[in-house]
Coordinates of N, CA and C and ligand atoms in Angstrom, one line a residue:
M1 N 6.0 5.7 -37.3 CA 5.8 5.9 -35.8 C 6.8 5.2 -35.0
T2 N 7.3 5.8 -34.0 CA 8.3 5.2 -33.1 C 7.8 5.3 -31.7
I3 N 8.0 4.3 -30.9 CA 7.7 4.4 -29.4 C 9.1 4.2 -28.8
R4 N 9.4 5.1 -27.8 CA 10.7 5.0 -27.1 C 10.6 5.5 -25.7
K5 N 11.6 5.3 -24.9 CA 11.6 5.8 -23.5 C 11.7 7.4 -23.5
A6 N 11.0 8.0 -22.7 CA 11.1 9.5 -22.5 C 12.4 9.8 -21.9
T7 N 12.9 11.0 -22.3 CA 14.1 11.5 -21.6 C 13.8 12.9 -21.0
V8 N 14.7 13.4 -20.2 CA 14.6 14.8 -19.6 C 14.3 15.8 -20.7
A9 N 15.0 15.6 -21.8 CA 14.9 16.6 -22.9 C 13.5 16.7 -23.5
D10 N 12.7 15.6 -23.4 CA 11.4 15.6 -23.9 C 10.4 16.4 -23.1
Q11 N 10.8 16.7 -21.8 CA 9.8 17.2 -20.9 C 9.1 18.5 -21.3
P12 N 9.7 19.5 -21.9 CA 8.9 20.6 -22.3 C 7.8 20.3 -23.3
R13 N 8.1 19.4 -24.3 CA 7.1 19.0 -25.3 C 6.0 18.1 -24.6
I14 N 6.4 17.3 -23.7 CA 5.4 16.5 -22.9 C 4.5 17.4 -22.1
H15 N 5.1 18.4 -21.5 CA 4.3 19.3 -20.7 C 3.3 20.1 -21.7
A16 N 3.8 20.5 -22.8 CA 2.9 21.2 -23.8 C 1.8 20.3 -24.2
I17 N 2.0 19.1 -24.5 CA 1.0 18.1 -24.9 C 0.0 18.0 -23.8
R18 N 0.5 17.8 -22.5 CA -0.4 17.6 -21.4 C -1.3 18.8 -21.2
M19 N -0.8 20.0 -21.4 CA -1.6 21.3 -21.2 C -2.4 21.6 -22.4
G20 N -2.2 20.9 -23.5 CA -2.9 21.3 -24.8 C -4.1 20.4 -25.1
V21 N -4.3 19.3 -24.3 CA -5.4 18.4 -24.6 C -6.8 19.1 -24.3
K22 N -7.8 18.7 -25.0 CA -9.1 19.3 -24.8 C -10.0 18.6 -23.9
E23 N -9.7 17.3 -23.5 CA -10.5 16.5 -22.6 C -9.5 16.0 -21.5
N24 N -10.0 15.6 -20.4 CA -9.2 15.2 -19.3 C -8.1 16.3 -19.0
V25 N -8.6 17.5 -19.0 CA -7.7 18.7 -18.8 C -7.2 18.6 -17.4
L26 N -5.9 19.0 -17.2 CA -5.4 19.0 -15.8 C -5.9 20.3 -15.1
S27 N -6.8 20.1 -14.2 CA -7.5 21.3 -13.5 C -6.5 22.0 -12.6
D28 N -5.6 21.3 -12.0 CA -4.7 21.9 -11.1 C -3.2 21.4 -11.4
P29 N -2.4 22.1 -12.2 CA -1.1 21.6 -12.6 C -0.2 21.3 -11.4
S30 N -0.5 21.9 -10.2 CA 0.4 21.7 -9.1 C 0.2 20.3 -8.5
K31 N -0.9 19.6 -9.0 CA -1.2 18.2 -8.5 C -0.1 17.2 -9.0
V32 N 0.5 17.6 -10.2 CA 1.5 16.7 -10.7 C 2.9 17.3 -10.4
T33 N 3.7 16.7 -9.6 CA 4.9 17.3 -9.1 C 6.1 16.9 -10.1
D34 N 7.1 17.7 -10.0 CA 8.3 17.3 -10.8 C 8.9 16.0 -10.3
E35 N 8.8 15.8 -9.0 CA 9.3 14.6 -8.4 C 8.6 13.3 -9.0
E36 N 7.3 13.4 -9.1 CA 6.5 12.3 -9.6 C 6.8 12.0 -11.1
V37 N 7.0 13.1 -11.8 CA 7.3 12.9 -13.3 C 8.7 12.3 -13.4
A38 N 9.6 12.7 -12.6 CA 11.0 12.2 -12.6 C 11.0 10.7 -12.2
W39 N 10.1 10.4 -11.2 CA 10.0 9.0 -10.8 C 9.6 8.1 -11.9
Y40 N 8.5 8.5 -12.6 CA 8.0 7.7 -13.7 C 9.1 7.6 -14.8
R41 N 9.8 8.7 -15.1 CA 10.8 8.6 -16.1 C 12.0 7.7 -15.7
E42 N 12.4 7.8 -14.5 CA 13.7 7.1 -14.1 C 13.5 5.7 -13.5
Q43 N 12.3 5.5 -13.0 CA 12.1 4.2 -12.3 C 10.9 3.4 -12.9
A44 N 9.9 4.0 -13.4 CA 8.7 3.3 -13.8 C 8.7 3.2 -15.3
I45 N 7.5 3.4 -15.9 CA 7.3 3.3 -17.4 C 6.9 4.7 -17.9
F46 N 7.7 5.3 -18.8 CA 7.4 6.6 -19.4 C 7.9 6.5 -20.8
L47 N 6.9 6.5 -21.7 CA 7.1 6.3 -23.1 C 6.6 7.5 -23.9
V48 N 7.3 7.8 -25.0 CA 6.8 8.8 -26.0 C 6.6 8.1 -27.3
A49 N 5.6 8.7 -28.1 CA 5.4 8.3 -29.5 C 5.9 9.5 -30.4
E50 N 6.7 9.1 -31.4 CA 7.2 10.1 -32.3 C 6.7 9.9 -33.7
E51 N 6.5 11.0 -34.4 CA 6.1 11.0 -35.8 C 7.0 12.0 -36.5
D52 N 7.7 11.7 -37.5 CA 8.6 12.6 -38.2 C 9.6 13.3 -37.2
N53 N 10.1 12.5 -36.3 CA 11.0 13.0 -35.2 C 10.5 14.0 -34.3
E54 N 9.1 14.1 -34.2 CA 8.5 15.0 -33.2 C 7.7 14.1 -32.2
V55 N 7.8 14.5 -31.0 CA 7.0 13.8 -29.9 C 5.5 14.2 -30.1
V56 N 4.6 13.2 -30.3 CA 3.2 13.6 -30.5 C 2.3 13.0 -29.4
G57 N 2.9 12.2 -28.5 CA 2.1 11.7 -27.4 C 3.0 11.0 -26.4
F58 N 2.4 10.7 -25.2 CA 3.2 10.0 -24.2 C 2.2 9.1 -23.3
A59 N 2.9 8.2 -22.6 CA 2.1 7.3 -21.7 C 3.0 7.0 -20.5
C60 N 2.4 6.8 -19.3 CA 3.1 6.5 -18.1 C 2.4 5.3 -17.5
G61 N 3.2 4.3 -17.0 CA 2.7 3.2 -16.2 C 3.4 3.0 -14.9
N62 N 2.7 2.6 -13.9 CA 3.4 2.3 -12.6 C 3.6 0.8 -12.5
H63 N 4.9 0.4 -12.6 CA 5.2 -1.0 -12.6 C 5.0 -1.7 -11.3
L64 N 4.8 -0.9 -10.2 CA 4.6 -1.4 -8.9 C 3.1 -1.8 -8.7
S65 N 2.2 -0.9 -9.2 CA 0.8 -1.1 -8.9 C -0.1 -1.5 -10.1
G66 N 0.5 -1.4 -11.3 CA -0.3 -1.8 -12.5 C -1.2 -0.6 -13.0
L67 N -1.0 0.6 -12.5 CA -1.7 1.7 -12.9 C -1.2 2.3 -14.2
V68 N -2.1 2.6 -15.1 CA -1.8 3.5 -16.3 C -2.1 4.9 -15.8
W69 N -1.0 5.6 -15.6 CA -1.1 6.9 -14.9 C -1.4 8.0 -15.9
A70 N -1.0 7.9 -17.2 CA -1.2 8.9 -18.2 C -1.1 8.3 -19.6
L71 N -2.0 8.9 -20.4 CA -2.0 8.6 -21.9 C -2.5 9.8 -22.6
F72 N -1.7 10.5 -23.3 CA -2.1 11.8 -23.9 C -1.4 11.9 -25.3
I73 N -2.3 12.3 -26.2 CA -1.9 12.5 -27.6 C -2.2 13.9 -28.0
D74 N -1.2 14.6 -28.6 CA -1.4 15.9 -29.1 C -2.7 16.0 -30.0
P75 N -3.6 16.9 -29.7 CA -4.9 16.9 -30.5 C -4.7 16.9 -32.0
G76 N -3.7 17.5 -32.5 CA -3.4 17.5 -33.9 C -3.0 16.1 -34.5
H77 N -2.7 15.2 -33.6 CA -2.2 13.9 -34.0 C -3.0 12.7 -33.5
E78 N -4.3 13.0 -33.2 CA -5.2 12.0 -32.7 C -5.7 11.2 -33.9
G79 N -6.1 9.9 -33.6 CA -6.8 9.1 -34.7 C -5.8 8.5 -35.6
R80 N -4.5 8.4 -35.3 CA -3.5 7.8 -36.2 C -2.9 6.6 -35.6
G81 N -3.4 6.1 -34.5 CA -2.9 4.9 -33.9 C -1.8 5.1 -32.8
H82 N -1.5 6.4 -32.5 CA -0.5 6.6 -31.5 C -0.9 6.2 -30.1
G83 N -2.2 6.5 -29.8 CA -2.8 6.1 -28.5 C -2.7 4.6 -28.3
R84 N -3.2 3.9 -29.3 CA -3.2 2.4 -29.2 C -1.8 1.9 -29.0
A85 N -0.9 2.4 -29.8 CA 0.5 1.9 -29.8 C 1.2 2.2 -28.4
L86 N 1.0 3.4 -27.9 CA 1.5 3.7 -26.6 C 0.9 2.8 -25.5
L87 N -0.4 2.6 -25.6 CA -1.1 1.9 -24.5 C -0.6 0.4 -24.6
D88 N -0.6 -0.2 -25.8 CA -0.2 -1.6 -26.0 C 1.2 -1.8 -25.4
E89 N 2.2 -0.9 -25.6 CA 3.5 -1.0 -25.1 C 3.6 -0.9 -23.6
T90 N 2.8 0.1 -23.1 CA 2.7 0.3 -21.6 C 2.2 -1.0 -21.0
L91 N 1.1 -1.6 -21.6 CA 0.5 -2.8 -21.0 C 1.5 -4.0 -21.1
A92 N 2.2 -4.1 -22.2 CA 3.2 -5.1 -22.3 C 4.3 -5.0 -21.2
R93 N 4.6 -3.8 -20.9 CA 5.7 -3.6 -19.8 C 5.1 -3.9 -18.4
L94 N 3.8 -3.5 -18.2 CA 3.2 -3.9 -16.9 C 3.1 -5.4 -16.8
K95 N 2.8 -6.1 -17.9 CA 2.7 -7.5 -17.8 C 4.1 -8.1 -17.5
A96 N 5.1 -7.6 -18.2 CA 6.5 -8.1 -18.0 C 6.9 -7.8 -16.5
A97 N 6.3 -6.8 -15.9 CA 6.7 -6.5 -14.5 C 5.9 -7.4 -13.5
G98 N 5.0 -8.3 -14.1 CA 4.4 -9.3 -13.2 C 2.9 -9.1 -13.0
H99 N 2.3 -8.1 -13.6 CA 0.9 -7.8 -13.4 C 0.0 -8.6 -14.3
S100 N -1.1 -9.1 -13.8 CA -2.1 -9.8 -14.6 C -3.3 -8.9 -14.9
Q101 N -3.3 -7.7 -14.3 CA -4.4 -6.7 -14.5 C -3.9 -5.3 -14.4
A102 N -4.4 -4.5 -15.3 CA -4.0 -3.0 -15.3 C -5.2 -2.2 -14.9
H103 N -5.0 -1.0 -14.4 CA -6.2 -0.2 -14.0 C -5.9 1.3 -14.3
L104 N -6.9 2.0 -14.5 CA -6.8 3.5 -14.8 C -8.1 4.2 -14.5
N105 N -8.1 5.5 -14.4 CA -9.4 6.2 -14.4 C -9.3 7.4 -15.4
T106 N -10.5 7.7 -15.9 CA -10.6 8.8 -16.9 C -12.0 9.5 -16.8
G107 N -12.1 10.7 -17.4 CA -13.3 11.4 -17.3 C -14.4 10.8 -18.1
G108 N -15.6 10.8 -17.5 CA -16.8 10.2 -18.2 C -17.2 11.0 -19.4
G109 N -17.7 10.3 -20.5 CA -18.2 11.0 -21.7 C -17.1 11.5 -22.6
T110 N -15.9 11.1 -22.4 CA -14.8 11.6 -23.2 C -14.4 10.6 -24.3
R111 N -13.7 11.1 -25.3 CA -13.1 10.2 -26.3 C -12.3 9.1 -25.7
A112 N -11.6 9.4 -24.6 CA -10.8 8.4 -23.9 C -11.7 7.3 -23.4
E113 N -12.8 7.6 -22.8 CA -13.7 6.6 -22.2 C -14.1 5.7 -23.4
R114 N -14.5 6.2 -24.5 CA -15.0 5.4 -25.7 C -13.8 4.5 -26.2
F115 N -12.6 5.1 -26.2 CA -11.4 4.4 -26.6 C -11.1 3.2 -25.7
Y116 N -11.2 3.4 -24.4 CA -10.9 2.3 -23.5 C -12.0 1.2 -23.6
R117 N -13.2 1.6 -23.8 CA -14.3 0.6 -23.9 C -14.1 -0.3 -25.2
R118 N -13.7 0.4 -26.2 CA -13.4 -0.4 -27.5 C -12.2 -1.3 -27.4
H119 N -11.3 -1.0 -26.5 CA -10.1 -1.8 -26.4 C -10.1 -2.8 -25.2
G120 N -11.3 -3.2 -24.8 CA -11.5 -4.3 -23.8 C -11.3 -4.0 -22.4
W121 N -11.4 -2.7 -22.0 CA -11.4 -2.3 -20.6 C -12.8 -2.5 -20.0
R122 N -12.8 -2.9 -18.7 CA -14.1 -3.1 -18.0 C -14.4 -1.9 -17.1
D123 N -15.6 -1.4 -17.2 CA -16.0 -0.2 -16.4 C -16.4 -0.7 -15.0
M124 N -15.7 -0.2 -14.0 CA -16.0 -0.6 -12.6 C -16.8 0.4 -11.8
G125 N -17.2 1.5 -12.5 CA -18.0 2.5 -11.9 C -17.2 3.8 -11.7
Y126 N -17.9 4.7 -10.9 CA -17.3 6.0 -10.7 C -16.5 6.1 -9.4
D127 N -15.4 6.8 -9.4 CA -14.7 7.0 -8.1 C -15.2 8.3 -7.4
L128 N -14.6 8.6 -6.3 CA -15.1 9.8 -5.5 C -14.9 11.1 -6.3
G129 N -13.9 11.1 -7.2 CA -13.7 12.3 -8.0 C -14.5 12.4 -9.2
G130 N -15.5 11.4 -9.4 CA -16.4 11.4 -10.5 C -15.7 10.9 -11.8
Q131 N -14.6 10.1 -11.7 CA -14.0 9.6 -12.8 C -14.4 8.1 -13.0
V132 N -14.4 7.6 -14.2 CA -14.7 6.2 -14.5 C -13.4 5.4 -14.2
V133 N -13.6 4.3 -13.4 CA -12.5 3.4 -13.1 C -12.6 2.2 -14.1
F134 N -11.5 2.0 -14.8 CA -11.4 0.8 -15.8 C -10.4 -0.2 -15.3
V135 N -10.6 -1.5 -15.6 CA -9.6 -2.5 -15.4 C -9.6 -3.3 -16.6
R136 N -8.4 -4.0 -16.8 CA -8.2 -4.8 -18.0 C -7.2 -6.0 -17.7
S137 N -7.6 -7.2 -18.0 CA -6.7 -8.3 -17.8 C -5.5 -8.2 -18.8
L138 N -4.4 -8.7 -18.4 CA -3.2 -8.6 -19.2 C -2.8 -10.0 -19.7
Ligands
COA201 C1 -7.9 9.0 -25.9 C2 -6.6 9.1 -26.7 C3 -5.4 8.7 -25.9 C4 -6.7 8.2 -28.0 O1 -5.5 8.4 -28.7 P1 -5.4 8.3 -30.3 O2 -4.0 8.3 -30.8 O3 -6.3 9.3 -30.9 O4 -6.1 6.9 -30.5 P2 -5.8 5.9 -31.7 O5 -5.6 6.6 -33.0 O6 -4.8 4.8 -31.3 O7 -7.2 5.1 -31.8 C5 -8.4 5.9 -31.9 C6 -9.1 5.6 -33.2 O8 -8.4 6.2 -34.3 C7 -8.6 5.5 -35.5 N1 -7.3 5.1 -36.0 C8 -6.4 4.3 -35.4 N2 -5.3 4.1 -36.1 C9 -5.5 4.8 -37.2 C10 -4.8 5.1 -38.4 N3 -3.5 4.6 -38.6 N4 -5.3 5.9 -39.3 C11 -6.5 6.5 -39.2 N5 -7.3 6.3 -38.1 C12 -6.8 5.5 -37.1 C13 -9.4 4.4 -35.1 O9 -10.8 4.7 -35.3 C14 -9.2 4.2 -33.7 O10 -10.2 3.4 -33.1 P3 -9.9 1.8 -33.0 O11 -8.7 1.6 -32.2 O12 -11.2 1.3 -32.4 O13 -9.7 1.3 -34.4 C15 -6.5 10.6 -27.2 O14 -7.6 10.9 -27.9 C16 -6.2 11.6 -26.1 O15 -5.0 11.9 -25.8 N6 -7.3 12.3 -25.6 C17 -7.1 13.5 -24.7 C18 -6.5 13.2 -23.4 C19 -7.1 12.1 -22.7 O16 -8.3 12.1 -22.5 N7 -6.3 11.1 -22.3 C20 -6.7 10.0 -21.5 C21 -6.5 10.3 -20.1 S1 -6.9 8.9 -19.0

């Protein structure tokens, strides 16, 4: 398994993974703009996990705010440690950027919610969109 920075060439595969997940599905793809994706890739934290030279997951972090904006693993490659490895590296980079706490939100009742609870994230309740807000000390 390799974790590395995402490049423009990875974008079609990243998009396919984002559209292929079974939970935390993107209800309205127009909500994520090309500009936003380029900003994460060029200025913030945008990492991919590779297995056998294939991108199998990605994570994005906002070095300005401490937000974990995205963490998505191809459904065929779940349960092999890619999610944990991507999240650990994203959190290490947020910490290096000066943050002592990271935050994110995710759909309730999902594998992701259980994953975050197991990995030390604290449930702060539901936001207006019905998502669980989690925080974690770094
Ligand atoms: C939630 C999500 C990111 C987790 O990613 P993942 O790669 O499946 O997670 P991991 O494999 O790192 O860990 C999950 C479990 O798999 C198992 N696992 C981890 N490494 C393993 C390995 N090498 N071999 C076998 N099983 C392993 C463990 O049970 C682990 O739980 P633990 O960390 O408590 O031990 C992923 O399921 C996903 O993308 N879900 C859909 C999209 C989504 O909801 N994203 C979050 C949006 S906020």
